[in-house]
């Protein structure tokens, strides 16, 4: 790991014993579980007495992961689902309820990241509809669909968000930042509404994470980035602490610059290398 990565993303461990005790007997739903952060979280949480419900688009990968985790004594159900399609999200809610009336933790991890100037999306309206579907509509639908169970179990909904939600808008990120900000605003409102039901709403504002999502965008090739394992550790820490939110220690500095000097921030963002059709992928 480069020295800058160590400075920006210091490693903070999680007690395996404490985590196993905290999740034993609980049912946990993880979206985007076949690769990257979701896969790492599933591996960290798997153990005797734990029930995992995993969903992603890649069925064969989910099935292989299911077998691996069941060998650890974990009860695992997998449901292939394309969260771009809200009808599939509706079906997923019903499938989860049929498999387990109890859901203690919902981890909305699946997402789509896209970097593309709006002028290049003039004939690609789906850049906006698909991004909103997976980053906003689907996690909202899953959360409200499982509300009664989360209420009964005094559970937790964790949303894997992005650091740029906390910053002023930046060129190239109109579709992505709008969708993530929508979910962030929704989560903040719901956190207050559901506090009396003892449901914890947790937002994790991750910086760049070196997953296959960022591979299509060459400007991130040499950028400092977290590993999926580090991101998974943060998710596990939030399960233990039930904190309202998490962001990197240094995020306060660019946040203030972006808010106090939005023109400077916009110019800095616009100065990045920009291949007009570069796009980051999805879970």
PDB file of C-alpha atoms in Angstrom:
ATOM      1  CA  UNK A   1       0.000   0.000   0.000  1.00  0.00           C
ATOM      2  CA  UNK A   2       1.311   3.466  -0.865  1.00  0.00           C
ATOM      3  CA  UNK A   3       2.104   5.853   1.979  1.00  0.00           C
ATOM      4  CA  UNK A   4      -0.700   8.185   0.913  1.00  0.00           C
ATOM      5  CA  UNK A   5      -3.182   5.287   1.137  1.00  0.00           C
ATOM      6  CA  UNK A   6      -1.994   4.505   4.660  1.00  0.00           C
ATOM      7  CA  UNK A   7      -2.447   8.161   5.648  1.00  0.00           C
ATOM      8  CA  UNK A   8      -5.889   8.594   4.095  1.00  0.00           C
ATOM      9  CA  UNK A   9      -7.235   5.134   4.902  1.00  0.00           C
ATOM     10  CA  UNK A  10      -5.723   3.977   8.205  1.00  0.00           C
ATOM     11  CA  UNK A  11      -6.513   0.383   9.044  1.00  0.00           C
ATOM     12  CA  UNK A  12      -8.821  -0.054  12.018  1.00  0.00           C
ATOM     13  CA  UNK A  13      -9.687  -3.610  12.864  1.00  0.00           C
ATOM     14  CA  UNK A  14     -12.879  -5.140  14.206  1.00  0.00           C
ATOM     15  CA  UNK A  15     -12.934  -7.806  16.869  1.00  0.00           C
ATOM     16  CA  UNK A  16     -14.051 -11.014  15.198  1.00  0.00           C
ATOM     17  CA  UNK A  17     -15.379 -12.297  18.512  1.00  0.00           C
ATOM     18  CA  UNK A  18     -17.461  -9.173  19.167  1.00  0.00           C
ATOM     19  CA  UNK A  19     -18.782  -9.145  15.615  1.00  0.00           C
ATOM     20  CA  UNK A  20     -19.743 -12.834  15.704  1.00  0.00           C
ATOM     21  CA  UNK A  21     -21.570 -12.279  18.994  1.00  0.00           C
ATOM     22  CA  UNK A  22     -23.367  -9.199  17.636  1.00  0.00           C
ATOM     23  CA  UNK A  23     -24.708 -10.904  14.497  1.00  0.00           C
ATOM     24  CA  UNK A  24     -25.407 -14.379  15.895  1.00  0.00           C
ATOM     25  CA  UNK A  25     -29.068 -15.230  15.512  1.00  0.00           C
ATOM     26  CA  UNK A  26     -29.650 -12.336  13.137  1.00  0.00           C
ATOM     27  CA  UNK A  27     -30.842 -12.203   9.558  1.00  0.00           C
ATOM     28  CA  UNK A  28     -28.902  -9.828   7.318  1.00  0.00           C
ATOM     29  CA  UNK A  29     -29.778  -8.784   3.770  1.00  0.00           C
ATOM     30  CA  UNK A  30     -26.915  -7.620   1.530  1.00  0.00           C
ATOM     31  CA  UNK A  31     -27.403  -6.205  -1.958  1.00  0.00           C
ATOM     32  CA  UNK A  32     -24.596  -6.197  -4.515  1.00  0.00           C
ATOM     33  CA  UNK A  33     -23.178  -9.228  -2.742  1.00  0.00           C
ATOM     34  CA  UNK A  34     -21.442 -11.010  -5.609  1.00  0.00           C
ATOM     35  CA  UNK A  35     -18.377  -8.756  -5.894  1.00  0.00           C
ATOM     36  CA  UNK A  36     -16.430  -6.011  -4.176  1.00  0.00           C
ATOM     37  CA  UNK A  37     -17.611  -4.563  -0.884  1.00  0.00           C
ATOM     38  CA  UNK A  38     -20.758  -6.680  -0.679  1.00  0.00           C
ATOM     39  CA  UNK A  39     -18.848  -9.909  -1.125  1.00  0.00           C
ATOM     40  CA  UNK A  40     -16.292  -8.903   1.510  1.00  0.00           C
ATOM     41  CA  UNK A  41     -19.035  -7.953   3.983  1.00  0.00           C
ATOM     42  CA  UNK A  42     -20.784 -11.293   3.447  1.00  0.00           C
ATOM     43  CA  UNK A  43     -17.545 -13.154   4.180  1.00  0.00           C
ATOM     44  CA  UNK A  44     -16.922 -11.121   7.339  1.00  0.00           C
ATOM     45  CA  UNK A  45     -20.427 -11.696   8.703  1.00  0.00           C
ATOM     46  CA  UNK A  46     -20.767 -15.384   7.808  1.00  0.00           C
ATOM     47  CA  UNK A  47     -20.658 -17.778  10.736  1.00  0.00           C
ATOM     48  CA  UNK A  48     -22.692 -20.219  12.834  1.00  0.00           C
ATOM     49  CA  UNK A  49     -26.103 -18.860  13.810  1.00  0.00           C
ATOM     50  CA  UNK A  50     -26.118 -16.155  11.137  1.00  0.00           C
ATOM     51  CA  UNK A  51     -28.621 -16.018   8.289  1.00  0.00           C
ATOM     52  CA  UNK A  52     -27.514 -14.135   5.174  1.00  0.00           C
ATOM     53  CA  UNK A  53     -29.813 -13.192   2.317  1.00  0.00           C
ATOM     54  CA  UNK A  54     -27.660 -12.192  -0.642  1.00  0.00           C
ATOM     55  CA  UNK A  55     -28.713 -10.577  -3.888  1.00  0.00           C
ATOM     56  CA  UNK A  56     -26.907  -9.426  -7.024  1.00  0.00           C
ATOM     57  CA  UNK A  57     -27.184  -9.882 -10.776  1.00  0.00           C
ATOM     58  CA  UNK A  58     -24.572 -12.627 -11.164  1.00  0.00           C
ATOM     59  CA  UNK A  59     -26.332 -15.869 -10.265  1.00  0.00           C
ATOM     60  CA  UNK A  60     -23.402 -18.268 -10.678  1.00  0.00           C
ATOM     61  CA  UNK A  61     -21.180 -16.094  -8.478  1.00  0.00           C
ATOM     62  CA  UNK A  62     -23.897 -15.910  -5.823  1.00  0.00           C
ATOM     63  CA  UNK A  63     -24.250 -19.699  -5.853  1.00  0.00           C
ATOM     64  CA  UNK A  64     -20.499 -20.215  -5.432  1.00  0.00           C
ATOM     65  CA  UNK A  65     -20.443 -17.731  -2.571  1.00  0.00           C
ATOM     66  CA  UNK A  66     -23.430 -19.454  -0.961  1.00  0.00           C
ATOM     67  CA  UNK A  67     -21.613 -22.788  -0.906  1.00  0.00           C
ATOM     68  CA  UNK A  68     -18.462 -21.215   0.519  1.00  0.00           C
ATOM     69  CA  UNK A  69     -20.331 -19.448   3.324  1.00  0.00           C
ATOM     70  CA  UNK A  70     -22.485 -22.443   4.175  1.00  0.00           C
ATOM     71  CA  UNK A  71     -19.277 -24.378   4.803  1.00  0.00           C
ATOM     72  CA  UNK A  72     -18.708 -21.908   7.660  1.00  0.00           C
ATOM     73  CA  UNK A  73     -21.981 -22.932   9.240  1.00  0.00           C
ATOM     74  CA  UNK A  74     -23.918 -19.947   7.934  1.00  0.00           C
ATOM     75  CA  UNK A  75     -27.491 -20.189   6.645  1.00  0.00           C
ATOM     76  CA  UNK A  76     -27.515 -18.533   3.200  1.00  0.00           C
ATOM     77  CA  UNK A  77     -30.256 -17.722   0.701  1.00  0.00           C
ATOM     78  CA  UNK A  78     -29.448 -16.108  -2.649  1.00  0.00           C
ATOM     79  CA  UNK A  79     -31.753 -14.250  -5.022  1.00  0.00           C
ATOM     80  CA  UNK A  80     -30.457 -13.071  -8.402  1.00  0.00           C
ATOM     81  CA  UNK A  81     -31.983  -9.655  -9.033  1.00  0.00           C
ATOM     82  CA  UNK A  82     -31.375  -6.714 -11.354  1.00  0.00           C
ATOM     83  CA  UNK A  83     -32.102  -3.708  -9.167  1.00  0.00           C
ATOM     84  CA  UNK A  84     -32.318  -1.479 -12.234  1.00  0.00           C
ATOM     85  CA  UNK A  85     -35.710  -3.109 -12.744  1.00  0.00           C
ATOM     86  CA  UNK A  86     -38.153  -2.006 -10.048  1.00  0.00           C
ATOM     87  CA  UNK A  87     -40.459  -4.935 -10.787  1.00  0.00           C
ATOM     88  CA  UNK A  88     -37.600  -7.254  -9.838  1.00  0.00           C
ATOM     89  CA  UNK A  89     -37.060  -5.232  -6.669  1.00  0.00           C
ATOM     90  CA  UNK A  90     -40.737  -5.719  -5.810  1.00  0.00           C
ATOM     91  CA  UNK A  91     -40.346  -9.461  -6.312  1.00  0.00           C
ATOM     92  CA  UNK A  92     -37.196  -9.472  -4.179  1.00  0.00           C
ATOM     93  CA  UNK A  93     -39.085  -7.933  -1.263  1.00  0.00           C
ATOM     94  CA  UNK A  94     -41.623 -10.751  -1.436  1.00  0.00           C
ATOM     95  CA  UNK A  95     -38.923 -13.418  -1.740  1.00  0.00           C
ATOM     96  CA  UNK A  96     -37.132 -12.093   1.345  1.00  0.00           C
ATOM     97  CA  UNK A  97     -40.360 -12.114   3.347  1.00  0.00           C
ATOM     98  CA  UNK A  98     -41.099 -15.681   2.290  1.00  0.00           C
ATOM     99  CA  UNK A  99     -37.651 -16.924   3.288  1.00  0.00           C
ATOM    100  CA  UNK A 100     -37.457 -15.046   6.563  1.00  0.00           C
ATOM    101  CA  UNK A 101     -40.123 -13.018   8.387  1.00  0.00           C
ATOM    102  CA  UNK A 102     -37.261 -11.672  10.484  1.00  0.00           C
ATOM    103  CA  UNK A 103     -34.798  -9.140   9.050  1.00  0.00           C
ATOM    104  CA  UNK A 104     -32.450  -7.471  11.517  1.00  0.00           C
ATOM    105  CA  UNK A 105     -30.046  -5.647   9.216  1.00  0.00           C
ATOM    106  CA  UNK A 106     -30.464  -4.429   5.645  1.00  0.00           C
ATOM    107  CA  UNK A 107     -27.240  -3.413   3.888  1.00  0.00           C
ATOM    108  CA  UNK A 108     -28.043  -1.420   0.757  1.00  0.00           C
ATOM    109  CA  UNK A 109     -24.672  -1.778  -0.938  1.00  0.00           C
ATOM    110  CA  UNK A 110     -25.486  -2.188  -4.637  1.00  0.00           C
ATOM    111  CA  UNK A 111     -24.951   0.914  -6.716  1.00  0.00           C
ATOM    112  CA  UNK A 112     -24.065   2.445 -10.029  1.00  0.00           C
ATOM    113  CA  UNK A 113     -21.404   5.096 -10.551  1.00  0.00           C
ATOM    114  CA  UNK A 114     -21.268   7.083 -13.757  1.00  0.00           C
ATOM    115  CA  UNK A 115     -18.935   9.874 -14.825  1.00  0.00           C
ATOM    116  CA  UNK A 116     -20.238  11.563 -17.966  1.00  0.00           C
ATOM    117  CA  UNK A 117     -20.916  15.214 -18.874  1.00  0.00           C
ATOM    118  CA  UNK A 118     -24.609  15.884 -19.406  1.00  0.00           C
ATOM    119  CA  UNK A 119     -23.947  16.979 -23.003  1.00  0.00           C
ATOM    120  CA  UNK A 120     -22.860  13.400 -23.686  1.00  0.00           C
ATOM    121  CA  UNK A 121     -26.098  12.053 -22.199  1.00  0.00           C
ATOM    122  CA  UNK A 122     -28.471  14.087 -24.361  1.00  0.00           C
ATOM    123  CA  UNK A 123     -29.477  10.935 -26.233  1.00  0.00           C
ATOM    124  CA  UNK A 124     -28.960   8.670 -23.224  1.00  0.00           C
ATOM    125  CA  UNK A 125     -31.772   9.488 -20.805  1.00  0.00           C
ATOM    126  CA  UNK A 126     -31.288   6.019 -19.326  1.00  0.00           C
ATOM    127  CA  UNK A 127     -28.057   7.332 -17.777  1.00  0.00           C
ATOM    128  CA  UNK A 128     -30.321   9.144 -15.330  1.00  0.00           C
ATOM    129  CA  UNK A 129     -33.205   6.701 -14.956  1.00  0.00           C
ATOM    130  CA  UNK A 130     -30.960   3.683 -14.375  1.00  0.00           C
ATOM    131  CA  UNK A 131     -28.768   5.541 -11.896  1.00  0.00           C
ATOM    132  CA  UNK A 132     -31.796   6.735  -9.939  1.00  0.00           C
ATOM    133  CA  UNK A 133     -33.312   3.246  -9.995  1.00  0.00           C
ATOM    134  CA  UNK A 134     -30.374   1.478  -8.418  1.00  0.00           C
ATOM    135  CA  UNK A 135     -29.043   4.254  -6.170  1.00  0.00           C
ATOM    136  CA  UNK A 136     -32.370   5.600  -4.906  1.00  0.00           C
ATOM    137  CA  UNK A 137     -35.617   3.857  -5.866  1.00  0.00           C
ATOM    138  CA  UNK A 138     -34.492   0.280  -5.192  1.00  0.00           C
ATOM    139  CA  UNK A 139     -32.923   0.874  -1.752  1.00  0.00           C
ATOM    140  CA  UNK A 140     -35.960   2.915  -0.735  1.00  0.00           C
ATOM    141  CA  UNK A 141     -38.291   0.148  -1.932  1.00  0.00           C
ATOM    142  CA  UNK A 142     -36.329  -2.515  -0.073  1.00  0.00           C
ATOM    143  CA  UNK A 143     -36.212  -0.464   3.117  1.00  0.00           C
ATOM    144  CA  UNK A 144     -39.904   0.359   3.262  1.00  0.00           C
ATOM    145  CA  UNK A 145     -40.747  -3.168   2.136  1.00  0.00           C
ATOM    146  CA  UNK A 146     -38.897  -4.545   5.158  1.00  0.00           C
ATOM    147  CA  UNK A 147     -40.007  -1.805   7.529  1.00  0.00           C
ATOM    148  CA  UNK A 148     -42.306  -3.941   9.678  1.00  0.00           C
ATOM    149  CA  UNK A 149     -39.576  -6.500  10.262  1.00  0.00           C
ATOM    150  CA  UNK A 150     -36.955  -3.842  10.996  1.00  0.00           C
ATOM    151  CA  UNK A 151     -39.390  -2.224  13.420  1.00  0.00           C
ATOM    152  CA  UNK A 152     -40.102  -5.492  15.217  1.00  0.00           C
ATOM    153  CA  UNK A 153     -36.410  -6.370  15.493  1.00  0.00           C
ATOM    154  CA  UNK A 154     -35.306  -2.798  16.288  1.00  0.00           C
ATOM    155  CA  UNK A 155     -33.027  -3.274  13.324  1.00  0.00           C
ATOM    156  CA  UNK A 156     -30.638  -1.293  11.188  1.00  0.00           C
ATOM    157  CA  UNK A 157     -30.511  -0.108   7.599  1.00  0.00           C
ATOM    158  CA  UNK A 158     -27.010   0.636   6.340  1.00  0.00           C
ATOM    159  CA  UNK A 159     -26.637   2.587   3.123  1.00  0.00           C
ATOM    160  CA  UNK A 160     -23.255   2.505   1.386  1.00  0.00           C
ATOM    161  CA  UNK A 161     -23.115   6.071   0.125  1.00  0.00           C
ATOM    162  CA  UNK A 162     -20.372   8.162  -1.450  1.00  0.00           C
ATOM    163  CA  UNK A 163     -18.190  10.925  -0.092  1.00  0.00           C
ATOM    164  CA  UNK A 164     -19.059  13.338  -2.877  1.00  0.00           C
ATOM    165  CA  UNK A 165     -22.611  13.524  -1.496  1.00  0.00           C
ATOM    166  CA  UNK A 166     -21.127  15.792   1.178  1.00  0.00           C
ATOM    167  CA  UNK A 167     -19.489  18.073  -1.385  1.00  0.00           C
ATOM    168  CA  UNK A 168     -20.879  20.702  -3.712  1.00  0.00           C
ATOM    169  CA  UNK A 169     -21.922  19.443  -7.130  1.00  0.00           C
ATOM    170  CA  UNK A 170     -19.114  18.725  -9.560  1.00  0.00           C
ATOM    171  CA  UNK A 171     -18.963  18.595 -13.375  1.00  0.00           C
ATOM    172  CA  UNK A 172     -19.384  15.137 -14.856  1.00  0.00           C
ATOM    173  CA  UNK A 173     -21.232  13.739 -11.858  1.00  0.00           C
ATOM    174  CA  UNK A 174     -24.756  15.113 -12.403  1.00  0.00           C
ATOM    175  CA  UNK A 175     -26.511  11.737 -12.672  1.00  0.00           C
ATOM    176  CA  UNK A 176     -24.539   9.992  -9.943  1.00  0.00           C
ATOM    177  CA  UNK A 177     -24.420  12.786  -7.394  1.00  0.00           C
ATOM    178  CA  UNK A 178     -28.122  13.544  -7.792  1.00  0.00           C
ATOM    179  CA  UNK A 179     -29.088   9.915  -7.160  1.00  0.00           C
ATOM    180  CA  UNK A 180     -26.820   9.479  -4.146  1.00  0.00           C
ATOM    181  CA  UNK A 181     -27.910  12.823  -2.689  1.00  0.00           C
ATOM    182  CA  UNK A 182     -31.562  11.821  -3.086  1.00  0.00           C
ATOM    183  CA  UNK A 183     -30.974   8.677  -1.039  1.00  0.00           C
ATOM    184  CA  UNK A 184     -28.955  10.601   1.516  1.00  0.00           C
ATOM    185  CA  UNK A 185     -31.739  13.148   2.049  1.00  0.00           C
ATOM    186  CA  UNK A 186     -34.295  10.353   2.298  1.00  0.00           C
ATOM    187  CA  UNK A 187     -32.192   8.513   4.853  1.00  0.00           C
ATOM    188  CA  UNK A 188     -31.733  11.597   7.032  1.00  0.00           C
ATOM    189  CA  UNK A 189     -35.468  12.232   7.109  1.00  0.00           C
ATOM    190  CA  UNK A 190     -36.273   8.592   7.863  1.00  0.00           C
ATOM    191  CA  UNK A 191     -33.645   8.458  10.613  1.00  0.00           C
ATOM    192  CA  UNK A 192     -35.647  11.032  12.575  1.00  0.00           C
ATOM    193  CA  UNK A 193     -39.023   9.482  11.724  1.00  0.00           C
ATOM    194  CA  UNK A 194     -38.025   5.968  12.755  1.00  0.00           C
ATOM    195  CA  UNK A 195     -35.990   6.869  15.816  1.00  0.00           C
ATOM    196  CA  UNK A 196     -38.992   6.138  18.065  1.00  0.00           C
ATOM    197  CA  UNK A 197     -39.158   2.649  16.553  1.00  0.00           C
ATOM    198  CA  UNK A 198     -35.477   2.148  17.501  1.00  0.00           C
ATOM    199  CA  UNK A 199     -34.550   1.563  13.846  1.00  0.00           C
ATOM    200  CA  UNK A 200     -31.022   2.776  13.169  1.00  0.00           C
ATOM    201  CA  UNK A 201     -30.354   4.386   9.774  1.00  0.00           C
ATOM    202  CA  UNK A 202     -26.621   4.462   8.965  1.00  0.00           C
ATOM    203  CA  UNK A 203     -24.998   6.255   6.042  1.00  0.00           C
ATOM    204  CA  UNK A 204     -21.422   5.357   5.135  1.00  0.00           C
ATOM    205  CA  UNK A 205     -19.778   8.024   2.994  1.00  0.00           C
ATOM    206  CA  UNK A 206     -17.020   6.073   1.333  1.00  0.00           C
ATOM    207  CA  UNK A 207     -14.174   7.621  -0.632  1.00  0.00           C
ATOM    208  CA  UNK A 208     -12.835   5.917  -3.738  1.00  0.00           C
ATOM    209  CA  UNK A 209     -12.775   2.117  -3.317  1.00  0.00           C
ATOM    210  CA  UNK A 210     -10.698  -0.033  -5.655  1.00  0.00           C
ATOM    211  CA  UNK A 211     -13.407  -2.295  -7.043  1.00  0.00           C
ATOM    212  CA  UNK A 212     -14.363  -3.208 -10.582  1.00  0.00           C
ATOM    213  CA  UNK A 213     -16.824  -0.287 -10.465  1.00  0.00           C
ATOM    214  CA  UNK A 214     -14.025   2.224 -11.026  1.00  0.00           C
ATOM    215  CA  UNK A 215     -12.013   0.192 -13.539  1.00  0.00           C
ATOM    216  CA  UNK A 216     -13.559   1.745 -16.701  1.00  0.00           C
ATOM    217  CA  UNK A 217     -12.441   5.228 -15.638  1.00  0.00           C
ATOM    218  CA  UNK A 218      -8.722   5.673 -16.323  1.00  0.00           C
ATOM    219  CA  UNK A 219      -8.422   8.831 -14.203  1.00  0.00           C
ATOM    220  CA  UNK A 220      -8.662   6.620 -11.103  1.00  0.00           C
ATOM    221  CA  UNK A 221      -5.893   4.227 -12.105  1.00  0.00           C
ATOM    222  CA  UNK A 222      -3.286   5.827  -9.840  1.00  0.00           C
ATOM    223  CA  UNK A 223      -5.599   7.609  -7.404  1.00  0.00           C
ATOM    224  CA  UNK A 224      -5.506   6.793  -3.694  1.00  0.00           C
ATOM    225  CA  UNK A 225      -8.261   4.324  -2.886  1.00  0.00           C
ATOM    226  CA  UNK A 226      -9.552   2.065  -0.158  1.00  0.00           C
ATOM    227  CA  UNK A 227      -9.576  -1.686  -0.601  1.00  0.00           C
ATOM    228  CA  UNK A 228     -12.931  -3.512  -0.521  1.00  0.00           C
ATOM    229  CA  UNK A 229     -11.745  -5.242   2.631  1.00  0.00           C
ATOM    230  CA  UNK A 230     -11.220  -1.901   4.375  1.00  0.00           C
ATOM    231  CA  UNK A 231     -14.680  -0.751   3.309  1.00  0.00           C
ATOM    232  CA  UNK A 232     -16.179  -4.008   4.603  1.00  0.00           C
ATOM    233  CA  UNK A 233     -14.473  -3.425   7.955  1.00  0.00           C
ATOM    234  CA  UNK A 234     -16.191  -0.043   8.206  1.00  0.00           C
ATOM    235  CA  UNK A 235     -19.564  -1.651   7.529  1.00  0.00           C
ATOM    236  CA  UNK A 236     -18.881  -4.168  10.286  1.00  0.00           C
ATOM    237  CA  UNK A 237     -17.861  -1.402  12.695  1.00  0.00           C
ATOM    238  CA  UNK A 238     -21.129   0.407  12.007  1.00  0.00           C
ATOM    239  CA  UNK A 239     -23.042  -2.778  12.821  1.00  0.00           C
ATOM    240  CA  UNK A 240     -21.291  -2.932  16.187  1.00  0.00           C
ATOM    241  CA  UNK A 241     -21.584   0.776  16.967  1.00  0.00           C
ATOM    242  CA  UNK A 242     -24.959   1.489  15.306  1.00  0.00           C
ATOM    243  CA  UNK A 243     -23.635   4.939  14.477  1.00  0.00           C
ATOM    244  CA  UNK A 244     -25.646   7.376  12.395  1.00  0.00           C
ATOM    245  CA  UNK A 245     -22.883   7.933   9.846  1.00  0.00           C
ATOM    246  CA  UNK A 246     -19.243   7.457   8.923  1.00  0.00           C
ATOM    247  CA  UNK A 247     -16.879   9.474   6.742  1.00  0.00           C
ATOM    248  CA  UNK A 248     -13.053   9.615   6.457  1.00  0.00           C
ATOM    249  CA  UNK A 249     -11.206  11.734   9.011  1.00  0.00           C
ATOM    250  CA  UNK A 250      -9.986  14.121   6.315  1.00  0.00           C
ATOM    251  CA  UNK A 251     -13.323  14.660   4.562  1.00  0.00           C
ATOM    252  CA  UNK A 252     -14.003  17.866   6.473  1.00  0.00           C
ATOM    253  CA  UNK A 253     -11.326  19.740   4.484  1.00  0.00           C
ATOM    254  CA  UNK A 254     -12.585  19.217   0.909  1.00  0.00           C
ATOM    255  CA  UNK A 255     -16.128  19.543   2.229  1.00  0.00           C
ATOM    256  CA  UNK A 256     -15.518  23.082   3.467  1.00  0.00           C
ATOM    257  CA  UNK A 257     -13.636  24.035   0.319  1.00  0.00           C
ATOM    258  CA  UNK A 258     -16.473  22.800  -1.871  1.00  0.00           C
ATOM    259  CA  UNK A 259     -19.127  24.637   0.171  1.00  0.00           C
ATOM    260  CA  UNK A 260     -17.270  27.904   0.787  1.00  0.00           C
ATOM    261  CA  UNK A 261     -15.627  28.120  -2.633  1.00  0.00           C
ATOM    262  CA  UNK A 262     -17.970  26.318  -5.050  1.00  0.00           C
ATOM    263  CA  UNK A 263     -16.534  28.040  -8.130  1.00  0.00           C
ATOM    264  CA  UNK A 264     -12.999  26.981  -7.227  1.00  0.00           C
ATOM    265  CA  UNK A 265     -14.278  23.480  -6.482  1.00  0.00           C
ATOM    266  CA  UNK A 266     -16.069  23.271  -9.812  1.00  0.00           C
ATOM    267  CA  UNK A 267     -13.009  24.458 -11.711  1.00  0.00           C
ATOM    268  CA  UNK A 268     -10.804  21.917  -9.948  1.00  0.00           C
ATOM    269  CA  UNK A 269     -13.216  19.104 -10.766  1.00  0.00           C
ATOM    270  CA  UNK A 270     -13.477  20.242 -14.378  1.00  0.00           C
ATOM    271  CA  UNK A 271      -9.686  20.187 -14.723  1.00  0.00           C
ATOM    272  CA  UNK A 272      -9.549  16.407 -14.279  1.00  0.00           C
ATOM    273  CA  UNK A 273      -8.637  14.328 -17.332  1.00  0.00           C
ATOM    274  CA  UNK A 274     -11.920  13.861 -19.113  1.00  0.00           C
ATOM    275  CA  UNK A 275     -12.599  11.289 -21.753  1.00  0.00           C
ATOM    276  CA  UNK A 276     -16.132  12.292 -22.546  1.00  0.00           C
ATOM    277  CA  UNK A 277     -17.526   8.785 -22.678  1.00  0.00           C
ATOM    278  CA  UNK A 278     -15.775   7.261 -19.677  1.00  0.00           C
ATOM    279  CA  UNK A 279     -18.117   5.564 -17.278  1.00  0.00           C
ATOM    280  CA  UNK A 280     -17.730   3.709 -14.004  1.00  0.00           C
ATOM    281  CA  UNK A 281     -19.658   0.467 -13.808  1.00  0.00           C
ATOM    282  CA  UNK A 282     -22.142  -0.880 -11.288  1.00  0.00           C
ATOM    283  CA  UNK A 283     -22.061  -3.502  -8.562  1.00  0.00           C
TER     284      UNK A 283
END
